[in-house]
């Protein structure tokens, strides 16, 4: 299997990163300490290379109708300049990927434009699936993942840092940008102003931005952001801290919480599925049946948050117990750096999913007490 | 700081052993191991009076990302444990060969141990 490297690989190496394979990509796991990277994002700012994520353009007269058919959400209802979290499902309701889709200003001829952002390991599959589902629509599906880098600045100081690179007459575009919205904005890189797509999104539970940039400009943008962040506590942050940050924020990770074998209702993503939209979509019949059967509410298992009462953390695939009987399985877990106690996401039998329910996690043969809590574990104060 | 220190002995499972002229030896985990583990948040040590056996597990080290077994590099009786690392496991990251030591053993039998040169070579590095 070929190993993919992002356009920022040399920057990471220079910064002393240790690398890990993620979805076929060599990505920085951490630069020094994943705990200090985690805390920097919560208290100041962190800089992430997310270039392993996919970017797929969907354009054409039928773009909105096509996405309504291909994805579980109602993308035609998304306003220009806004983003929506959605799912691409199999006909049986299984989850192929979770995605963020941006609706961007229409082309001069009025043609609708969407940018679909799948997860790293799923990007080729999602692009292929979208192309296949597009057969009866007048749209173009264009996978530009290989040419596109994605850099995120996350944390309470993110806006201040970013503004130092934005021409003064465009500051309001940034300061007025709402969460889950995107805009094209000028960003100064080495004296030249580049027009780049800027989104106020993230996977950390903090305020922050994600910047889409052509590979060729990515190293200079990375350096410019690092320099702009000096004095504002910005440090490069790896995937280890990204994982602990998203877990505290109660956000699912594809491959851990979400899979083709699971379904949106069990994962707590029922609201993301628009059964109400008039048009048919892939998975609609199966998802309607799952919902009618009470999946994730009265039958099967449901994704919950668990808070550890001791010091030991549950890990992915550890069994969840009630009175010694297996009633679920951990999908993600670790000690929470911000909260100071172990946290975990786990699928448990729905009748044991109420907050306050006492459960145990089988920690390599030893039952350790946990309690069901409501998600997210961590919410920033505004 | 160098990842491998001269004058210590090393196990294949990334423990170091500091001899003490025939007295109890101090044992810890190497900087190679702490780098791979990431930030350590919990450590479970054998208790004073326990007999540990070279090559067998005698505790656990838990980092933000994973849990690893702690292997005894020698056989003998545990005579002292480092209470500081139980309270402040980050000492193992910040000073693995010093304040981050884990426990001391009155050795009855050494396990298969490597010299610093051998351990460094086995881990693709130099002293």
Short mmCIF file of C-alpha atoms in Angstrom, two decimals:
data_model
loop_
_atom_site.label_atom_id
_atom_site.label_comp_id
_atom_site.label_asym_id
_atom_site.label_seq_id
_atom_site.Cartn_x
_atom_site.Cartn_y
_atom_site.Cartn_z
CA UNK A 1 0.00 0.00 0.00
CA UNK A 2 1.36 3.40 -0.91
CA UNK A 3 2.00 5.82 1.87
CA UNK A 4 0.70 9.35 1.35
CA UNK A 5 2.54 12.42 2.57
CA UNK A 6 0.99 15.86 2.93
CA UNK A 7 2.57 18.99 1.47
CA UNK A 8 3.60 19.87 5.04
CA UNK A 9 5.63 16.73 5.75
CA UNK A 10 8.95 18.62 5.77
CA UNK A 11 7.53 21.22 8.17
CA UNK A 12 6.48 18.45 10.55
CA UNK A 13 9.84 16.73 10.34
CA UNK A 14 11.63 19.99 11.04
CA UNK A 15 9.40 20.54 14.07
CA UNK A 16 10.40 17.14 15.45
CA UNK A 17 7.07 15.39 14.92
CA UNK A 18 6.61 11.70 15.50
CA UNK A 19 4.46 10.25 12.74
CA UNK A 20 1.64 7.76 12.59
CA UNK A 21 -0.29 6.16 9.78
CA UNK A 22 -3.83 7.48 9.58
CA UNK A 23 -6.09 6.44 6.73
CA UNK A 24 -3.05 5.68 4.59
CA UNK A 25 -1.36 9.00 5.39
CA UNK A 26 1.81 9.67 7.36
CA UNK A 27 0.53 12.29 9.79
CA UNK A 28 2.10 14.02 12.78
CA UNK A 29 0.97 12.24 15.95
CA UNK A 30 2.59 14.77 18.25
CA UNK A 31 5.47 17.22 18.16
CA UNK A 32 6.56 17.17 21.78
CA UNK A 33 3.88 16.31 24.32
CA UNK A 34 0.32 15.56 23.22
CA UNK A 35 -0.91 16.80 26.61
CA UNK A 36 0.68 20.23 26.20
CA UNK A 37 -0.68 20.38 22.63
CA UNK A 38 -4.14 19.56 23.99
CA UNK A 39 -3.93 22.24 26.69
CA UNK A 40 -2.61 24.82 24.21
CA UNK A 41 -5.71 24.39 22.05
CA UNK A 42 -8.02 24.76 25.07
CA UNK A 43 -6.21 27.80 26.47
CA UNK A 44 -4.52 29.51 23.50
CA UNK A 45 -4.25 27.95 20.04
CA UNK A 46 -3.03 24.96 18.08
CA UNK A 47 -2.11 24.54 14.41
CA UNK A 48 -3.20 21.31 12.70
CA UNK A 49 -2.37 19.79 9.34
CA UNK A 50 -5.59 18.17 8.14
CA UNK A 51 -4.49 17.71 4.55
CA UNK A 52 -5.36 14.04 4.74
CA UNK A 53 -9.03 15.02 4.68
CA UNK A 54 -10.72 14.79 1.30
CA UNK A 55 -12.16 17.60 -0.82
CA UNK A 56 -14.76 16.81 -3.44
CA UNK A 57 -16.46 19.53 -5.49
CA UNK A 58 -20.03 18.99 -6.57
CA UNK A 59 -21.15 21.54 -9.15
CA UNK A 60 -23.83 21.84 -11.76
CA UNK A 61 -27.51 22.71 -12.19
CA UNK A 62 -28.63 19.62 -10.25
CA UNK A 63 -26.04 19.89 -7.45
CA UNK A 64 -28.58 20.54 -4.67
CA UNK A 65 -31.01 17.84 -5.81
CA UNK A 66 -28.15 15.39 -6.28
CA UNK A 67 -26.79 15.89 -2.75
CA UNK A 68 -30.31 15.49 -1.36
CA UNK A 69 -30.33 12.09 -3.07
CA UNK A 70 -26.74 11.04 -2.27
CA UNK A 71 -26.58 12.15 1.39
CA UNK A 72 -28.87 11.68 4.39
CA UNK A 73 -29.34 15.39 5.10
CA UNK A 74 -31.26 18.05 3.24
CA UNK A 75 -28.40 19.89 1.56
CA UNK A 76 -30.70 21.88 -0.75
CA UNK A 77 -31.86 23.76 2.35
CA UNK A 78 -28.36 24.95 3.22
CA UNK A 79 -27.91 28.68 2.63
CA UNK A 80 -25.02 29.95 0.53
CA UNK A 81 -21.96 30.43 2.74
CA UNK A 82 -23.10 27.86 5.32
CA UNK A 83 -21.99 24.33 6.10
CA UNK A 84 -23.87 21.23 7.20
CA UNK A 85 -22.76 18.06 8.95
CA UNK A 86 -24.13 15.06 7.12
CA UNK A 87 -23.78 11.34 6.44
CA UNK A 88 -23.42 9.25 3.33
CA UNK A 89 -25.21 5.96 3.94
CA UNK A 90 -25.47 2.59 2.29
CA UNK A 91 -28.85 1.39 1.01
CA UNK A 92 -29.16 -0.59 4.29
CA UNK A 93 -28.57 2.53 6.40
CA UNK A 94 -24.97 1.69 7.34
CA UNK A 95 -22.68 4.73 7.47
CA UNK A 96 -20.08 5.05 4.69
CA UNK A 97 -18.74 8.29 6.12
CA UNK A 98 -19.62 11.43 8.01
CA UNK A 99 -19.02 14.63 6.07
CA UNK A 100 -19.09 18.37 6.21
CA UNK A 101 -20.62 19.96 3.14
CA UNK A 102 -20.23 23.66 2.33
CA UNK A 103 -22.52 25.56 0.00
CA UNK A 104 -20.51 28.23 -1.77
CA UNK A 105 -21.62 31.18 -3.90
CA UNK A 106 -23.02 30.06 -7.23
CA UNK A 107 -20.96 30.40 -10.39
CA UNK A 108 -21.58 33.39 -12.70
CA UNK A 109 -24.12 31.31 -14.68
CA UNK A 110 -26.02 30.53 -11.49
CA UNK A 111 -24.72 26.98 -11.19
CA UNK A 112 -24.73 25.72 -7.61
CA UNK A 113 -21.41 24.82 -5.95
CA UNK A 114 -20.84 22.54 -2.99
CA UNK A 115 -17.67 21.32 -1.36
CA UNK A 116 -17.95 17.92 0.31
CA UNK A 117 -15.26 17.05 2.88
CA UNK A 118 -14.94 13.34 3.72
CA UNK A 119 -12.53 11.71 6.16
CA UNK A 120 -9.02 10.78 5.04
CA UNK A 121 -9.34 7.03 4.68
CA UNK A 122 -12.81 7.31 3.15
CA UNK A 123 -12.15 10.04 0.60
CA UNK A 124 -11.59 7.77 -2.42
CA UNK A 125 -14.63 5.65 -1.51
CA UNK A 126 -16.83 8.71 -1.01
CA UNK A 127 -15.69 10.28 -4.28
CA UNK A 128 -16.39 7.02 -6.13
CA UNK A 129 -19.76 6.61 -4.42
CA UNK A 130 -20.78 10.18 -5.25
CA UNK A 131 -19.74 9.71 -8.88
CA UNK A 132 -21.80 6.54 -9.11
CA UNK A 133 -24.86 8.13 -7.50
CA UNK A 134 -24.55 11.11 -9.88
CA UNK A 135 -25.43 9.02 -12.95
CA UNK A 136 -28.91 10.49 -13.39
CA UNK A 137 -28.07 14.07 -12.40
CA UNK A 138 -26.60 16.97 -14.30
CA UNK A 139 -23.62 17.49 -11.98
CA UNK A 140 -19.86 17.24 -12.00
CA UNK A 141 -18.12 15.41 -9.15
CA UNK A 142 -14.49 16.48 -8.92
CA UNK A 143 -12.17 14.95 -6.32
CA UNK A 144 -9.42 17.51 -5.66
CA UNK A 145 -8.15 15.86 -2.46
CA UNK A 146 -4.69 15.23 -3.91
CA UNK A 147 -4.08 18.90 -4.77
CA UNK A 148 -5.67 20.43 -1.70
CA UNK A 149 -4.23 21.01 1.74
CA UNK A 150 -6.25 21.84 4.83
CA UNK A 151 -4.79 23.75 7.76
CA UNK A 152 -6.73 24.39 10.98
CA UNK A 153 -6.12 27.02 13.63
CA UNK A 154 -8.09 26.07 16.72
CA UNK A 155 -8.43 27.66 20.13
CA UNK A 156 -9.59 30.86 21.81
CA UNK A 157 -6.79 32.89 20.18
CA UNK A 158 -7.47 31.57 16.67
CA UNK A 159 -9.30 34.67 15.44
CA UNK A 160 -6.66 37.09 16.72
CA UNK A 161 -3.90 35.07 15.06
CA UNK A 162 -5.71 34.75 11.76
CA UNK A 163 -6.55 38.46 11.59
CA UNK A 164 -2.87 39.37 11.57
CA UNK A 165 -2.70 37.76 8.10
CA UNK A 166 -5.94 39.25 6.73
CA UNK A 167 -5.98 42.70 5.08
CA UNK A 168 -7.71 45.23 7.38
CA UNK A 169 -10.57 45.90 4.94
CA UNK A 170 -11.50 42.19 5.10
CA UNK A 171 -11.38 41.76 8.88
CA UNK A 172 -15.15 41.90 9.21
CA UNK A 173 -15.44 38.86 6.91
CA UNK A 174 -13.58 36.91 9.59
CA UNK A 175 -14.98 38.48 12.74
CA UNK A 176 -18.57 38.16 11.48
CA UNK A 177 -18.12 34.63 10.18
CA UNK A 178 -20.51 32.38 12.09
CA UNK A 179 -19.83 28.83 13.31
CA UNK A 180 -20.37 26.34 10.47
CA UNK A 181 -20.00 29.03 7.82
CA UNK A 182 -17.35 29.64 5.16
CA UNK A 183 -16.15 32.56 3.08
CA UNK A 184 -13.39 33.33 0.61
CA UNK A 185 -10.97 35.74 2.22
CA UNK A 186 -7.58 37.27 1.48
CA UNK A 187 -4.74 35.80 3.54
CA UNK A 188 -1.27 37.29 3.33
CA UNK A 189 1.42 34.71 2.68
CA UNK A 190 4.97 36.00 2.13
CA UNK A 191 3.76 39.46 1.17
CA UNK A 192 1.22 38.20 -1.36
CA UNK A 193 -2.51 38.12 -0.64
CA UNK A 194 -4.07 34.78 -1.59
CA UNK A 195 -7.82 34.31 -1.85
CA UNK A 196 -8.54 31.18 0.20
CA UNK A 197 -11.63 29.40 1.46
CA UNK A 198 -11.93 29.93 5.20
CA UNK A 199 -14.40 27.98 7.33
CA UNK A 200 -15.30 28.49 10.97
CA UNK A 201 -15.39 24.81 11.78
CA UNK A 202 -13.35 22.35 13.75
CA UNK A 203 -13.10 19.11 15.63
CA UNK A 204 -11.82 20.33 18.99
CA UNK A 205 -14.74 21.90 20.83
CA UNK A 206 -13.05 25.30 20.61
CA UNK A 207 -13.55 28.28 18.36
CA UNK A 208 -11.37 27.98 15.29
CA UNK A 209 -10.90 28.01 11.57
CA UNK A 210 -10.06 25.62 8.77
CA UNK A 211 -8.32 26.98 5.68
CA UNK A 212 -8.39 25.22 2.31
CA UNK A 213 -5.22 25.95 0.38
CA UNK A 214 -3.59 24.56 -2.77
CA UNK A 215 -0.67 22.25 -1.89
CA UNK A 216 1.80 24.61 -3.52
CA UNK A 217 0.95 27.41 -1.05
CA UNK A 218 0.51 25.21 2.03
CA UNK A 219 4.07 25.29 3.44
CA UNK A 220 4.25 29.08 3.29
CA UNK A 221 0.81 29.45 4.85
CA UNK A 222 1.80 27.04 7.64
CA UNK A 223 4.96 29.06 8.38
CA UNK A 224 3.05 32.34 8.21
CA UNK A 225 0.46 31.08 10.71
CA UNK A 226 3.15 29.79 13.07
CA UNK A 227 4.84 33.17 12.96
CA UNK A 228 1.54 35.03 13.41
CA UNK A 229 0.85 32.83 16.44
CA UNK A 230 4.07 33.71 18.22
CA UNK A 231 3.11 35.59 21.34
CA UNK A 232 -0.41 34.13 21.17
CA UNK A 233 0.53 30.68 22.46
CA UNK A 234 0.11 28.89 19.12
CA UNK A 235 1.95 25.60 18.75
CA UNK A 236 1.66 22.86 16.12
CA UNK A 237 -0.60 20.08 17.35
CA UNK A 238 -0.76 16.48 16.19
CA UNK A 239 -3.44 13.86 15.76
CA UNK A 240 -3.06 12.58 19.33
CA UNK A 241 -4.30 15.88 20.73
CA UNK A 242 -6.89 16.17 17.97
CA UNK A 243 -8.31 12.85 19.15
CA UNK A 244 -8.39 13.78 22.84
CA UNK A 245 -9.92 17.18 22.01
CA UNK A 246 -12.69 15.74 19.85
CA UNK A 247 -13.42 13.05 22.42
CA UNK A 248 -13.89 15.65 25.19
CA UNK A 249 -16.20 17.52 22.81
CA UNK A 250 -18.20 14.28 22.35
CA UNK A 251 -17.62 14.20 18.59
CA UNK A 252 -17.68 10.82 16.84
CA UNK A 253 -14.71 9.49 14.88
CA UNK A 254 -15.37 7.41 11.79
CA UNK A 255 -13.99 3.91 12.34
CA UNK A 256 -14.51 4.17 16.10
CA UNK A 257 -18.06 5.38 16.69
CA UNK A 258 -19.32 5.28 13.10
CA UNK A 259 -19.17 2.37 10.67
CA UNK A 260 -20.97 0.58 7.90
CA UNK A 261 -22.24 -1.91 10.48
CA UNK A 262 -23.72 0.82 12.68
CA UNK A 263 -26.56 3.20 11.96
CA UNK A 264 -27.20 6.90 12.56
CA UNK A 265 -29.88 6.36 15.22
CA UNK A 266 -27.69 4.22 17.45
CA UNK A 267 -24.92 6.81 17.04
CA UNK A 268 -27.19 9.63 18.24
CA UNK A 269 -27.19 11.17 14.76
CA UNK A 270 -30.92 10.75 14.08
CA UNK A 271 -31.37 14.53 13.66
CA UNK A 272 -28.81 14.47 10.81
CA UNK A 273 -31.10 12.16 8.80
CA UNK A 274 -33.84 14.03 6.99
CA UNK A 275 -36.63 11.51 6.53
CA UNK A 276 -38.90 14.50 5.98
CA UNK A 277 -37.29 15.63 2.76
CA UNK A 278 -39.61 14.98 -0.17
CA UNK A 279 -37.06 13.36 -2.44
CA UNK A 280 -35.78 9.81 -2.15
CA UNK A 281 -32.25 9.33 -0.92
CA UNK A 282 -29.90 6.37 -0.64
CA UNK A 283 -30.77 4.50 2.55
CA UNK A 284 -34.12 6.22 3.12
CA UNK A 285 -36.29 3.09 3.25
CA UNK A 286 -33.93 1.24 5.58
CA UNK A 287 -33.42 4.28 7.81
CA UNK A 288 -37.18 4.86 8.08
CA UNK A 289 -37.59 1.24 9.20
CA UNK A 290 -34.75 1.52 11.72
CA UNK A 291 -36.35 4.61 13.17
CA UNK A 292 -39.80 3.00 13.29
CA UNK A 293 -38.26 -0.01 15.05
CA UNK A 294 -36.86 2.32 17.72
CA UNK A 295 -33.17 1.80 16.88
CA UNK A 296 -31.07 3.62 19.46
CA UNK A 297 -34.13 4.60 21.51
CA UNK A 298 -36.02 1.46 22.51
CA UNK A 299 -34.05 -1.30 20.79
CA UNK A 300 -30.44 -2.23 20.27
CA UNK A 301 -27.53 -0.24 21.59
CA UNK A 302 -26.93 3.47 21.83
CA UNK A 303 -23.81 5.60 21.91
CA UNK A 304 -23.29 7.17 25.35
CA UNK A 305 -20.67 9.05 27.28
CA UNK A 306 -19.04 7.31 30.27
CA UNK A 307 -17.23 9.06 33.08
CA UNK A 308 -14.69 7.09 35.06
CA UNK A 309 -14.96 7.13 38.85
CA UNK A 310 -11.42 5.77 39.27
CA UNK A 311 -8.18 6.66 37.54
CA UNK A 312 -8.08 3.99 34.87
CA UNK A 313 -9.31 4.66 31.35
CA UNK A 314 -11.35 2.38 29.13
CA UNK A 315 -10.05 1.87 25.61
CA UNK A 316 -11.51 1.04 22.25
CA UNK A 317 -13.09 -2.49 22.17
CA UNK A 318 -13.05 -2.97 25.96
CA UNK A 319 -16.31 -4.59 27.12
CA UNK A 320 -18.84 -2.61 29.16
CA UNK A 321 -20.38 -4.56 32.03
CA UNK A 322 -23.45 -4.43 34.24
CA UNK A 323 -23.32 -6.80 37.20
CA UNK A 324 -20.59 -8.74 35.41
CA UNK A 325 -22.56 -9.20 32.18
CA UNK A 326 -21.43 -7.66 28.90
CA UNK A 327 -23.87 -4.89 27.94
CA UNK A 328 -21.78 -2.86 25.55
CA UNK A 329 -18.40 -1.95 24.12
CA UNK A 330 -16.12 1.06 24.34
CA UNK A 331 -15.42 2.79 21.01
CA UNK A 332 -13.03 5.53 22.23
CA UNK A 333 -11.60 6.25 25.64
CA UNK A 334 -8.76 7.87 27.48
CA UNK A 335 -8.01 10.06 30.45
CA UNK A 336 -9.46 13.52 29.78
CA UNK A 337 -6.63 16.06 29.97
CA UNK A 338 -9.02 18.96 30.61
CA UNK A 339 -11.38 17.30 33.06
CA UNK A 340 -8.88 15.16 34.90
CA UNK A 341 -10.87 11.92 34.87
CA UNK A 342 -11.24 9.08 32.36
CA UNK A 343 -13.88 9.50 29.67
CA UNK A 344 -15.16 7.11 27.05
CA UNK A 345 -17.70 6.77 24.29
CA UNK A 346 -19.41 3.40 24.24
CA UNK A 347 -22.33 1.59 22.70
CA UNK A 348 -24.51 0.19 25.48
CA UNK A 349 -27.92 -1.50 25.60
CA UNK A 350 -30.52 1.25 25.33
CA UNK A 351 -32.16 0.39 28.66
CA UNK A 352 -28.82 1.21 30.36
CA UNK A 353 -28.18 4.46 28.46
CA UNK A 354 -29.77 6.95 30.87
CA UNK A 355 -27.35 9.45 32.44
CA UNK A 356 -26.55 8.40 35.99
CA UNK A 357 -26.57 4.67 35.21
CA UNK A 358 -23.69 2.90 36.94
CA UNK A 359 -21.71 0.60 34.64
CA UNK A 360 -18.28 -1.00 34.67
CA UNK A 361 -15.62 -1.22 32.00
CA UNK A 362 -13.66 -4.47 31.87
CA UNK A 363 -10.09 -3.15 32.08
CA UNK A 364 -8.10 -6.17 31.06
CA UNK A 365 -9.91 -8.42 33.49
CA UNK A 366 -10.67 -5.90 36.23
CA UNK A 367 -14.06 -4.17 36.48
CA UNK A 368 -13.61 -0.42 36.87
CA UNK A 369 -16.64 1.76 37.79
CA UNK A 370 -18.00 4.28 35.28
CA UNK A 371 -21.19 6.30 35.07
CA UNK A 372 -23.28 7.26 32.04
CA UNK A 373 -23.15 11.03 31.52
CA UNK A 374 -24.72 13.31 28.94
CA UNK A 375 -22.57 14.56 26.05
CA UNK A 376 -20.46 16.51 25.42
CA UNK A 377 -18.03 15.89 28.27
CA UNK A 378 -16.56 19.35 27.73
CA UNK A 379 -18.24 22.51 26.48
CA UNK A 380 -16.34 25.75 26.20
CA UNK A 381 -17.67 28.83 27.97
CA UNK A 382 -18.41 31.54 25.45
CA UNK B 1 18.86 14.44 26.64
CA UNK B 2 20.17 11.31 25.09
CA UNK B 3 17.62 8.55 24.74
CA UNK B 4 20.03 5.91 26.00
CA UNK B 5 22.42 6.42 28.88
CA UNK B 6 25.76 4.69 29.35
CA UNK B 7 26.40 2.65 32.54
CA UNK B 8 22.87 1.23 32.66
CA UNK B 9 21.67 -2.19 31.56
CA UNK B 10 18.59 -2.60 29.39
CA UNK B 11 15.88 -5.16 28.69
CA UNK B 12 14.28 -5.83 25.33
CA UNK B 13 11.03 -4.53 26.86
CA UNK B 14 12.58 -1.07 27.34
CA UNK B 15 13.32 -1.18 31.06
CA UNK B 16 16.61 0.07 32.41
CA UNK B 17 18.45 -1.38 35.39
CA UNK B 18 20.91 0.59 37.49
CA UNK B 19 23.35 -1.63 39.37
CA UNK B 20 24.38 -0.65 42.84
CA UNK B 21 27.50 -2.61 43.81
CA UNK B 22 25.55 -5.74 44.72
CA UNK B 23 22.74 -3.89 46.57
CA UNK B 24 19.16 -3.52 45.28
CA UNK B 25 18.95 -2.24 41.70
CA UNK B 26 16.76 0.64 40.56
CA UNK B 27 14.48 0.00 37.59
CA UNK B 28 12.71 2.36 35.26
CA UNK B 29 11.56 2.62 31.67
CA UNK B 30 13.71 4.12 28.95
CA UNK B 31 13.28 7.37 27.03
CA UNK B 32 12.78 5.22 23.93
CA UNK B 33 9.71 3.78 25.66
CA UNK B 34 8.38 7.06 27.04
CA UNK B 35 8.67 8.65 23.59
CA UNK B 36 6.65 5.85 22.06
CA UNK B 37 4.07 5.81 24.86
CA UNK B 38 3.40 9.53 24.96
CA UNK B 39 2.38 11.34 28.10
CA UNK B 40 2.08 8.90 30.97
CA UNK B 41 -0.92 9.46 33.21
CA UNK B 42 -1.01 6.38 35.41
CA UNK B 43 1.40 3.77 36.65
CA UNK B 44 0.66 0.57 38.52
CA UNK B 45 3.76 -0.71 40.34
CA UNK B 46 4.44 -3.98 42.16
CA UNK B 47 4.27 -3.69 45.94
CA UNK B 48 7.15 -3.81 48.38
CA UNK B 49 7.63 -7.46 49.35
CA UNK B 50 6.38 -8.79 46.00
CA UNK B 51 8.62 -11.18 44.13
CA UNK B 52 9.00 -10.25 40.48
CA UNK B 53 10.27 -12.59 37.79
CA UNK B 54 12.47 -11.53 34.91
CA UNK B 55 10.49 -11.33 31.67
CA UNK B 56 7.10 -11.42 33.39
CA UNK B 57 4.63 -8.56 33.82
CA UNK B 58 4.69 -6.79 37.16
CA UNK B 59 2.61 -3.70 36.52
CA UNK B 60 1.12 -1.35 33.95
CA UNK B 61 1.96 1.98 32.45
CA UNK B 62 -0.90 3.98 31.01
CA UNK B 63 -0.44 6.95 28.71
CA UNK B 64 -3.04 9.18 27.13
CA UNK B 65 -3.05 6.85 24.13
CA UNK B 66 -2.44 3.35 25.41
CA UNK B 67 -1.82 0.87 28.18
CA UNK B 68 1.40 -1.12 28.29
CA UNK B 69 2.57 -3.91 30.54
CA UNK B 70 5.55 -3.31 32.72
CA UNK B 71 7.97 -6.24 32.59
CA UNK B 72 10.42 -7.10 35.33
CA UNK B 73 13.95 -7.07 33.87
CA UNK B 74 15.32 -9.08 36.83
CA UNK B 75 14.08 -11.63 39.35
CA UNK B 76 13.98 -10.78 43.04
CA UNK B 77 12.10 -9.06 45.83
CA UNK B 78 10.77 -5.52 45.50
CA UNK B 79 12.29 -3.51 48.35
CA UNK B 80 11.17 0.01 47.50
CA UNK B 81 8.77 1.77 45.11
CA UNK B 82 8.78 5.37 43.96
CA UNK B 83 5.68 7.00 45.46
CA UNK B 84 6.46 10.21 43.57
CA UNK B 85 5.76 8.65 40.16
CA UNK B 86 2.47 7.20 41.39
CA UNK B 87 1.35 10.70 42.38
CA UNK B 88 3.04 12.46 39.44
CA UNK B 89 3.36 10.00 36.54
CA UNK B 90 4.62 12.83 34.28
CA UNK B 91 7.98 12.44 36.06
CA UNK B 92 8.49 9.31 33.98
CA UNK B 93 8.34 11.43 30.83
CA UNK B 94 10.36 14.35 32.10
CA UNK B 95 13.12 12.41 33.84
CA UNK B 96 12.93 8.72 32.91
CA UNK B 97 16.44 7.89 34.13
CA UNK B 98 16.30 10.03 37.28
CA UNK B 99 13.27 11.05 39.35
CA UNK B 100 11.12 8.86 37.13
CA UNK B 101 12.58 5.59 38.47
CA UNK B 102 9.90 3.05 39.33
CA UNK B 103 11.03 0.45 41.90
CA UNK B 104 14.04 -1.29 43.43
CA UNK B 105 14.68 -5.00 43.53
CA UNK B 106 17.02 -7.17 45.60
CA UNK B 107 18.14 -9.32 42.70
CA UNK B 108 18.33 -13.08 42.96
CA UNK B 109 18.71 -13.60 39.21
CA UNK B 110 19.30 -11.26 36.30
CA UNK B 111 17.23 -11.54 33.17
CA UNK B 112 18.76 -11.26 29.71
CA UNK B 113 20.02 -7.68 29.69
CA UNK B 114 21.78 -5.56 27.10
CA UNK B 115 24.54 -3.01 27.41
CA UNK B 116 23.77 0.59 26.52
CA UNK B 117 25.51 0.13 23.17
CA UNK B 118 23.51 -2.99 22.38
CA UNK B 119 20.22 -1.38 23.41
CA UNK B 120 20.90 1.77 21.40
CA UNK B 121 21.81 -0.30 18.35
CA UNK B 122 18.69 -2.44 18.74
CA UNK B 123 16.58 0.73 18.68
CA UNK B 124 18.20 2.31 15.66
CA UNK B 125 20.08 4.92 17.59
CA UNK B 126 23.44 5.75 19.05
CA UNK B 127 24.57 6.63 22.51
#
